[in-house]
Coordinates of C-alpha atoms in Angstrom, one line a residue:
M1 CA 72.3 119.4 28.1
T2 CA 68.8 119.3 29.5
E3 CA 67.7 117.1 32.4
S4 CA 65.6 114.9 30.0
S5 CA 68.5 114.5 27.6
L6 CA 70.8 113.5 30.5
T7 CA 68.3 110.9 31.5
T8 CA 68.1 109.6 27.9
H9 CA 71.9 109.6 27.6
N10 CA 72.2 107.5 30.8
K11 CA 69.8 104.9 29.4
F12 CA 72.3 104.2 26.6
T13 CA 75.5 104.5 28.6
S14 CA 74.5 102.7 31.8
G15 CA 76.4 99.6 32.5
K16 CA 80.0 98.8 31.9
Q17 CA 81.2 99.8 28.4
M18 CA 84.2 98.1 26.9
N19 CA 86.8 100.4 25.5
P20 CA 86.9 100.1 21.7
T21 CA 90.7 100.4 21.7
L22 CA 90.9 97.3 23.9
V23 CA 88.5 95.4 21.6
L24 CA 90.6 96.1 18.6
L25 CA 93.9 95.4 20.5
F26 CA 92.4 92.0 21.5
I27 CA 91.5 91.3 17.8
V28 CA 95.1 92.2 16.8
V29 CA 96.4 89.7 19.4
V30 CA 94.0 87.0 18.1
A31 CA 95.3 87.7 14.6
V32 CA 98.9 87.2 15.7
V33 CA 98.0 83.9 17.5
M34 CA 96.2 82.7 14.3
T35 CA 99.5 83.1 12.3
W36 CA 101.0 80.5 14.7
I37 CA 98.2 77.9 14.8
L38 CA 96.9 78.1 11.2
S39 CA 98.7 76.8 8.2
S40 CA 100.0 79.4 5.8
G41 CA 98.9 79.3 2.2
E42 CA 98.2 81.3 -0.9
F43 CA 96.0 81.5 -3.9
Q44 CA 97.4 82.7 -7.2
H45 CA 96.2 86.2 -8.0
Q46 CA 95.5 88.1 -11.2
G47 CA 95.6 91.6 -9.8
Q48 CA 93.1 91.7 -7.0
K49 CA 91.2 88.7 -8.5
V50 CA 91.8 85.3 -7.0
I51 CA 92.2 82.4 -9.4
P52 CA 89.9 79.5 -8.2
G53 CA 91.5 76.1 -7.4
T54 CA 95.0 77.5 -7.0
Y55 CA 95.3 77.5 -3.2
Q56 CA 98.5 75.8 -1.9
V57 CA 99.9 75.4 1.6
I58 CA 103.2 77.1 2.1
E59 CA 106.0 75.8 4.3
K60 CA 106.2 77.6 7.6
H61 CA 109.2 77.9 9.9
Y62 CA 108.9 78.2 13.7
S63 CA 111.6 79.4 16.1
L64 CA 112.0 81.2 19.4
T65 CA 113.6 84.2 17.6
Q66 CA 110.6 84.2 15.3
M67 CA 108.2 84.4 18.3
L68 CA 110.0 87.5 19.5
G69 CA 110.0 89.0 16.0
L70 CA 113.7 88.9 15.6
G71 CA 113.9 86.1 12.9
A72 CA 115.0 86.6 9.4
A73 CA 112.3 87.4 6.7
P74 CA 111.1 84.2 5.1
A75 CA 112.3 83.3 1.6
A76 CA 110.1 83.4 -1.4
G77 CA 107.5 80.7 -1.3
Q78 CA 107.8 80.2 2.5
A79 CA 106.1 81.8 5.5
A80 CA 106.7 82.6 9.1
P81 CA 104.4 83.4 12.0
V82 CA 104.1 87.0 13.2
G83 CA 106.2 87.7 16.3
I84 CA 105.5 90.0 19.2
I85 CA 107.6 92.9 17.8
D86 CA 106.1 92.5 14.3
G87 CA 102.6 92.5 15.9
V88 CA 103.2 95.7 17.7
M89 CA 104.8 97.3 14.7
A90 CA 101.7 96.4 12.6
I91 CA 99.8 99.1 14.6
P92 CA 101.9 102.1 13.5
A93 CA 102.1 100.5 10.1
G94 CA 98.3 100.5 10.0
I95 CA 98.2 104.1 10.9
V96 CA 100.7 105.0 8.2
K97 CA 98.8 102.9 5.6
Q98 CA 95.5 104.8 6.5
A99 CA 97.2 108.2 7.0
G100 CA 95.0 109.8 4.2
L101 CA 91.8 108.6 5.8
I102 CA 92.9 109.6 9.3
V103 CA 93.9 113.1 8.2
M104 CA 90.5 113.5 6.4
V105 CA 88.6 112.6 9.6
L106 CA 90.7 115.1 11.6
F107 CA 90.0 117.9 9.1
I108 CA 86.3 117.1 9.1
G109 CA 86.3 117.4 12.9
G110 CA 88.2 120.7 12.7
M111 CA 85.8 122.1 10.1
F112 CA 82.8 121.3 12.3
G113 CA 84.6 122.8 15.3
V114 CA 84.6 126.1 13.4
L115 CA 81.0 125.8 12.4
N116 CA 79.9 124.9 15.9
Q117 CA 81.8 127.8 17.5
S118 CA 80.3 130.3 15.0
G119 CA 76.8 129.3 16.2
A120 CA 75.6 128.6 12.6
I121 CA 74.7 125.0 13.2
E122 CA 72.7 125.7 16.4
A123 CA 70.8 128.5 14.8
S124 CA 70.0 126.5 11.6
L125 CA 68.8 123.5 13.6
E126 CA 66.6 125.7 15.7
R127 CA 65.1 127.2 12.5
L128 CA 64.5 123.7 11.0
L129 CA 62.8 122.5 14.1
G130 CA 60.7 125.6 14.2
I131 CA 59.4 124.9 10.7
T132 CA 58.7 121.2 11.3
K133 CA 57.6 121.7 14.9
G134 CA 60.0 119.0 16.0
N135 CA 58.0 116.2 14.4
I136 CA 60.3 113.1 14.6
Y137 CA 57.9 111.0 12.5
F138 CA 58.5 113.4 9.6
L139 CA 62.1 114.2 10.1
V140 CA 63.6 110.7 10.7
P141 CA 62.0 108.8 7.8
T142 CA 62.7 111.7 5.4
L143 CA 66.4 112.0 6.4
M144 CA 66.9 108.2 6.3
L145 CA 65.3 107.9 2.9
V146 CA 67.6 110.6 1.4
F147 CA 70.7 109.1 3.0
S148 CA 69.9 105.5 1.9
A149 CA 69.1 106.6 -1.6
G150 CA 72.5 108.1 -2.0
S151 CA 74.2 105.0 -0.9
T152 CA 72.1 102.4 -2.6
F153 CA 72.0 104.1 -6.0
M154 CA 75.4 105.9 -6.1
G155 CA 77.5 104.2 -3.5
L156 CA 77.9 107.2 -1.2
A157 CA 79.3 106.5 2.2
K158 CA 82.3 108.7 3.4
E159 CA 80.5 111.6 1.8
Y160 CA 78.0 111.5 4.8
L161 CA 80.7 112.2 7.3
L162 CA 79.8 115.9 6.8
V163 CA 76.2 115.4 7.8
I164 CA 76.7 113.1 10.8
P165 CA 77.6 116.0 13.2
L166 CA 74.6 117.9 11.9
V167 CA 72.1 115.1 12.5
V168 CA 73.7 114.3 15.9
A169 CA 73.2 118.0 16.8
L170 CA 69.6 117.9 15.6
M171 CA 68.9 114.9 17.8
N172 CA 70.7 116.6 20.8
R173 CA 68.4 119.6 20.3
L174 CA 65.4 117.3 20.6
G175 CA 66.8 115.9 23.9
L176 CA 68.1 112.7 22.3
P177 CA 71.6 111.1 22.7
N178 CA 74.3 111.0 20.0
I179 CA 73.7 107.4 19.2
L180 CA 70.2 108.1 17.8
G181 CA 71.6 110.8 15.6
L182 CA 74.2 108.3 14.3
A183 CA 71.6 105.7 13.8
V184 CA 69.6 108.0 11.5
V185 CA 72.6 108.2 9.2
A186 CA 74.4 104.9 9.7
V187 CA 71.4 102.6 9.5
A188 CA 70.2 104.3 6.3
V189 CA 73.7 104.2 4.7
K190 CA 74.3 100.5 5.7
V191 CA 70.9 99.5 4.4
G192 CA 71.7 101.2 1.1
Y193 CA 74.9 99.2 0.8
L194 CA 73.2 96.0 1.9
A195 CA 70.7 96.3 -1.0
S196 CA 73.0 98.0 -3.5
V197 CA 70.3 98.6 -6.0
T198 CA 72.7 100.3 -8.4
N199 CA 75.7 100.8 -6.2
P200 CA 78.7 100.9 -8.6
Y201 CA 81.3 100.1 -6.0
A202 CA 79.8 96.7 -5.3
L203 CA 78.1 95.7 -8.5
S204 CA 80.7 96.8 -11.1
I205 CA 83.1 94.3 -9.5
A206 CA 80.9 91.5 -8.2
Q207 CA 78.6 90.9 -11.2
P208 CA 81.1 90.7 -14.0
L209 CA 83.2 88.2 -12.0
V210 CA 80.2 85.8 -12.0
G211 CA 79.4 86.4 -15.6
V212 CA 76.3 88.6 -15.4
Q213 CA 75.6 92.1 -16.7
I214 CA 76.3 95.0 -14.4
F215 CA 73.2 96.4 -12.7
S216 CA 71.1 93.4 -13.9
G217 CA 68.8 91.5 -11.5
L218 CA 67.4 94.8 -10.2
S219 CA 64.1 93.4 -8.9
M220 CA 65.4 91.4 -5.9
R221 CA 67.7 94.1 -4.8
L222 CA 65.0 96.7 -5.0
A223 CA 62.7 94.5 -3.0
A224 CA 65.5 94.1 -0.4
Y225 CA 65.9 97.9 -0.3
V226 CA 62.2 98.5 0.5
L227 CA 62.0 95.7 3.1
F228 CA 65.2 96.6 4.9
M229 CA 64.5 100.3 4.8
L230 CA 61.0 99.9 6.3
T231 CA 62.5 97.7 9.0
G232 CA 65.4 100.1 9.7
V233 CA 63.2 103.2 9.9
A234 CA 60.8 101.3 12.2
F235 CA 63.7 100.3 14.5
V236 CA 65.1 103.8 14.7
L237 CA 61.6 105.3 15.5
W238 CA 61.1 102.5 18.1
A239 CA 64.4 103.4 19.7
I240 CA 63.5 107.1 19.8
R241 CA 60.1 106.3 21.3
R242 CA 61.5 104.0 23.9
H243 CA 64.5 106.1 24.9
G244 CA 63.4 109.5 23.9
P245 CA 60.4 111.8 24.2
V246 CA 56.9 110.2 24.2
G247 CA 54.6 110.8 21.3
G248 CA 57.1 111.6 18.6
T249 CA 56.7 115.4 18.9
I250 CA 58.8 117.5 21.3
D251 CA 56.8 119.7 23.6
T252 CA 59.2 122.6 23.3
S253 CA 58.9 126.0 21.6
F254 CA 61.4 126.5 18.8
S255 CA 62.5 129.7 17.3
T256 CA 60.7 130.9 14.2
Q257 CA 63.1 133.8 13.6
P258 CA 64.9 133.8 10.3
L259 CA 68.6 133.1 10.2
S260 CA 71.0 136.0 10.3
L261 CA 72.7 136.9 7.0
R262 CA 76.0 135.5 8.2
H263 CA 74.6 132.2 9.3
C264 CA 72.5 131.9 6.2
L265 CA 75.5 132.4 4.0
M266 CA 77.6 129.9 6.0
M267 CA 74.9 127.1 5.8
S268 CA 74.3 127.8 2.2
T269 CA 78.0 127.5 1.6
L270 CA 78.0 124.1 3.5
L271 CA 75.1 122.8 1.4
V272 CA 76.8 123.9 -1.9
G273 CA 80.1 122.5 -0.6
I274 CA 78.5 119.0 0.1
A275 CA 76.9 118.9 -3.3
F276 CA 80.1 119.9 -5.1
M277 CA 82.1 117.3 -3.1
V278 CA 79.7 114.5 -4.1
F279 CA 80.0 115.6 -7.8
A280 CA 83.8 115.9 -7.7
A281 CA 84.3 112.6 -5.8
N282 CA 82.3 110.7 -8.5
Q283 CA 83.3 112.7 -11.5
W284 CA 87.0 113.1 -10.8
H285 CA 87.4 110.1 -8.4
W286 CA 88.7 112.1 -5.5
K287 CA 90.5 110.1 -2.9
N288 CA 91.3 110.8 0.7
T289 CA 94.1 113.3 0.0
Q290 CA 91.9 115.4 -2.3
L291 CA 89.0 115.2 0.1
S292 CA 91.2 116.2 3.0
A293 CA 92.4 119.3 1.1
Y294 CA 88.8 120.1 0.2
Y295 CA 87.7 120.0 3.9
L296 CA 90.6 122.2 4.9
F297 CA 89.7 124.7 2.2
L298 CA 86.1 124.8 3.4
S299 CA 87.4 125.3 7.0
M300 CA 89.3 128.4 5.8
I301 CA 86.2 129.7 4.1
F302 CA 84.0 129.2 7.2
S303 CA 86.6 130.8 9.4
A304 CA 86.6 133.9 7.2
M305 CA 82.8 134.0 7.1
S306 CA 82.4 133.5 10.8
G307 CA 83.9 136.8 11.9
M308 CA 85.6 135.1 14.9
G309 CA 89.1 136.1 14.0
A310 CA 92.1 134.0 13.1
S311 CA 93.1 133.0 16.6
A312 CA 89.6 131.9 17.7
S313 CA 89.0 130.1 14.4
A314 CA 92.3 128.2 14.8
D315 CA 91.4 127.2 18.4
A316 CA 87.9 126.0 17.2
F317 CA 89.5 124.0 14.4
V318 CA 92.0 122.3 16.8
G319 CA 89.2 121.7 19.3
G320 CA 87.2 119.9 16.7
M321 CA 90.1 117.7 15.7
K322 CA 90.6 116.6 19.3
K323 CA 87.1 115.2 19.5
V324 CA 87.8 112.7 16.7
L325 CA 91.5 112.1 17.4
I326 CA 90.7 108.6 18.8
A327 CA 89.5 107.6 15.4
G328 CA 93.1 107.6 14.1
L329 CA 94.2 105.0 16.6
L330 CA 91.1 102.8 16.0
I331 CA 91.6 102.9 12.2
G332 CA 95.2 102.0 12.6
L333 CA 94.3 99.1 14.9
A334 CA 91.7 97.8 12.5
T335 CA 94.2 97.9 9.6
A336 CA 96.8 96.2 11.7
V337 CA 94.6 93.1 11.7
E338 CA 94.8 92.9 8.0
I339 CA 98.5 93.5 8.0
V340 CA 99.2 90.7 10.5
L341 CA 97.1 88.2 8.7
S342 CA 98.7 89.0 5.3
Q343 CA 102.2 89.0 6.8
G344 CA 101.7 85.6 8.3
K345 CA 100.1 84.4 5.0
V346 CA 97.0 83.1 6.7
M347 CA 94.5 85.4 5.0
D348 CA 94.1 83.1 2.0
T349 CA 93.9 80.1 4.4
L350 CA 90.9 81.7 6.1
I351 CA 89.3 82.4 2.8
N352 CA 89.9 78.9 1.6
A353 CA 88.5 77.4 4.9
L354 CA 85.3 79.6 4.8
V355 CA 84.5 78.9 1.2
Q356 CA 84.4 75.2 2.1
L357 CA 81.2 76.1 4.0
V358 CA 79.5 76.4 0.6
G359 CA 80.5 73.0 -0.7
Q360 CA 78.0 71.1 -3.0
H361 CA 75.1 70.5 -0.7
G362 CA 72.3 71.7 -2.9
P363 CA 71.2 75.2 -3.7
Y364 CA 69.6 76.2 -0.4
I365 CA 72.4 75.1 1.9
S366 CA 75.0 76.4 -0.5
A367 CA 73.3 79.9 -0.6
Y368 CA 73.2 80.0 3.2
G369 CA 76.8 78.9 3.3
M370 CA 77.7 81.8 0.9
F371 CA 75.9 84.2 3.1
I372 CA 77.7 83.0 6.3
C373 CA 81.0 82.9 4.4
Q374 CA 80.7 86.6 3.3
L375 CA 79.4 87.5 6.8
L376 CA 82.6 86.1 8.4
L377 CA 85.1 87.2 5.8
D378 CA 83.9 90.8 6.1
I379 CA 85.6 90.9 9.5
V380 CA 89.0 90.5 7.9
I381 CA 88.2 92.1 4.5
P382 CA 85.8 95.0 5.3
S383 CA 86.2 96.6 1.9
T384 CA 83.1 95.9 -0.3
S385 CA 85.0 96.0 -3.6
G386 CA 88.0 94.1 -2.1
Q387 CA 85.8 91.4 -0.7
A388 CA 84.0 91.1 -4.1
A389 CA 87.3 90.8 -6.0
V390 CA 88.5 88.0 -3.6
T391 CA 85.4 85.9 -3.2
M392 CA 83.3 86.2 -6.4
P393 CA 85.8 84.2 -8.6
I394 CA 85.7 81.4 -6.1
L395 CA 82.1 81.3 -5.0
G396 CA 80.7 81.9 -8.6
P397 CA 81.8 78.4 -9.9
L398 CA 81.0 76.7 -6.6
G399 CA 77.5 78.2 -6.7
Q400 CA 76.9 76.9 -10.2
L401 CA 78.0 73.4 -9.3
S402 CA 75.5 73.5 -6.4
G403 CA 72.6 74.9 -8.4
V404 CA 72.9 78.5 -7.2
A405 CA 72.3 81.1 -9.9
P406 CA 75.0 83.8 -10.4
Q407 CA 72.6 86.6 -9.4
T408 CA 71.9 84.8 -6.1
T409 CA 75.6 84.4 -5.5
V410 CA 76.0 88.2 -5.8
F411 CA 72.9 88.7 -3.7
A412 CA 74.4 86.5 -0.9
F413 CA 77.6 88.6 -1.1
L414 CA 75.6 91.8 -0.7
M415 CA 73.7 90.5 2.2
G416 CA 76.7 89.2 4.1
N417 CA 79.0 92.1 3.4
G418 CA 76.4 94.7 4.1
L419 CA 75.2 93.1 7.3
T420 CA 78.6 92.7 8.9
N421 CA 79.7 96.2 7.9
M422 CA 77.0 97.5 10.1
I423 CA 78.7 96.3 13.3
T424 CA 82.3 94.9 12.7
P425 CA 85.0 96.8 14.7
T426 CA 87.5 96.2 11.8
S427 CA 85.6 98.4 9.4
S428 CA 87.3 101.8 9.0
G429 CA 84.1 103.2 7.4
L430 CA 82.1 102.3 10.6
L431 CA 84.9 103.6 12.9
I432 CA 85.0 107.0 11.3
F433 CA 81.2 107.2 11.5
L434 CA 81.4 106.4 15.2
A435 CA 84.2 109.0 15.7
S436 CA 82.2 111.7 13.9
A437 CA 79.2 111.0 16.2
Q438 CA 81.5 110.5 19.3
V439 CA 79.8 107.1 20.0
G440 CA 81.8 104.1 21.3
W441 CA 81.8 100.8 19.4
T442 CA 80.5 98.6 22.2
Q443 CA 77.7 101.1 22.8
W444 CA 76.8 101.0 19.1
A445 CA 77.1 97.2 19.0
K446 CA 74.7 96.8 22.0
F447 CA 72.3 99.3 20.5
L448 CA 72.3 97.7 17.0
L449 CA 72.3 94.0 17.9
P450 CA 68.5 93.5 17.8
L451 CA 68.3 95.1 14.3
F452 CA 71.3 93.0 13.2
L453 CA 69.6 89.8 14.2
I454 CA 66.3 90.9 12.5
F455 CA 68.2 91.8 9.3
A456 CA 70.0 88.4 9.4
A457 CA 66.7 86.6 9.5
L458 CA 65.3 88.8 6.7
A459 CA 68.5 88.1 4.6
I460 CA 68.0 84.3 5.1
A461 CA 64.4 84.6 4.1
M462 CA 65.2 86.6 0.9
L463 CA 67.9 84.2 0.0
T464 CA 65.4 81.3 0.3
V465 CA 63.0 83.2 -2.1
A466 CA 65.9 83.9 -4.5
V467 CA 66.9 80.2 -4.7
A468 CA 63.2 79.1 -5.0
I469 CA 62.5 81.4 -8.0
G470 CA 65.8 80.8 -9.6
Y471 CA 66.9 84.4 -9.3

């Protein structure tokens, strides 16, 4: 790393950084405590869908043995707080539950270990920078527009795990730290989900549950996409200008030599592989297991093409996995929060308490209440489709009683869910992005906080407009 890039890196890492593992451990402990101080209760469910008006408090039994985690399992229709032993066991249980996702992340790390060791990525980035003359004001907006379009129109998210190391390496070559490479991808993808112009993962669940046609109400979401994207791009460029090279163009000579045949074939294979993966994931609904196998297959292809030999390729693959190994523990810890709250039967209690924020206080206050409700619920239900299935059946009728149109209810859900997912430490999607870029959560949260607050203000403003025009 050059002297200038070291200086830039220090600007982002100066000061005391809280370990993300400790942050999540603290949240797990808080979740355990909540099962002791909150009432337990349940909604009746129809599959994933919650039936409104069915919340009931459940009898809960307290004892010393229960505190230790040695008590008997509660009978049907009853609850018990989560003990110390059960709280600790929730962590490996979370890792097991997310095993497919963790393996996928490890295999992606291994695959890029092979590509990096072969020199294909470095040579390709050098060639790209030579063509564009390192013009950040061209590269960053173009990349962010492409990434956000994939997420807002098709719901792509995990598919971008393959490109994060590439963009991070590109920023590193320009003398910029990893966090700015991550921002180019993550801010674009999160904005795409926040607007969800035609995102099927959000709209195919949320809109039918409030009685509106899927993909209807396009105008407000499209306006949100344009507004939030312009703001997001401006923020990333501002961060680069403030913490990176002055003027937006790097005063460095880049290679204009064409790629070697080997590197050209490897990068062409990577591009074709990404395109086929996006097609297969949408056409055949590939899950984590199939994606993991696919990444492993690509790793074998790249190892054969690299000419490094079996032993060197295996070492590079293992070295790449080591760099993202911490992601497995973080994902397990994040999932442990959900397990603890569900085991203590306080998840529905939290949902019921938060929806009371909405109430029947007129359309404007109710719309803001929906936004805040979704914002907070995303911490314990970071899944977009899962949160839609849980909250839409409850908030839809409440919104109509308060004069909030169904489309505005969906819009409040998208704003709250999308905004919190940019920063919440319980989101496995964000955690694997951070692991791929080798950026700590507290470092990311500190970097993103100004944009988060700007986006929150814009979301409130757009909700105000939505209510005013009867959207």
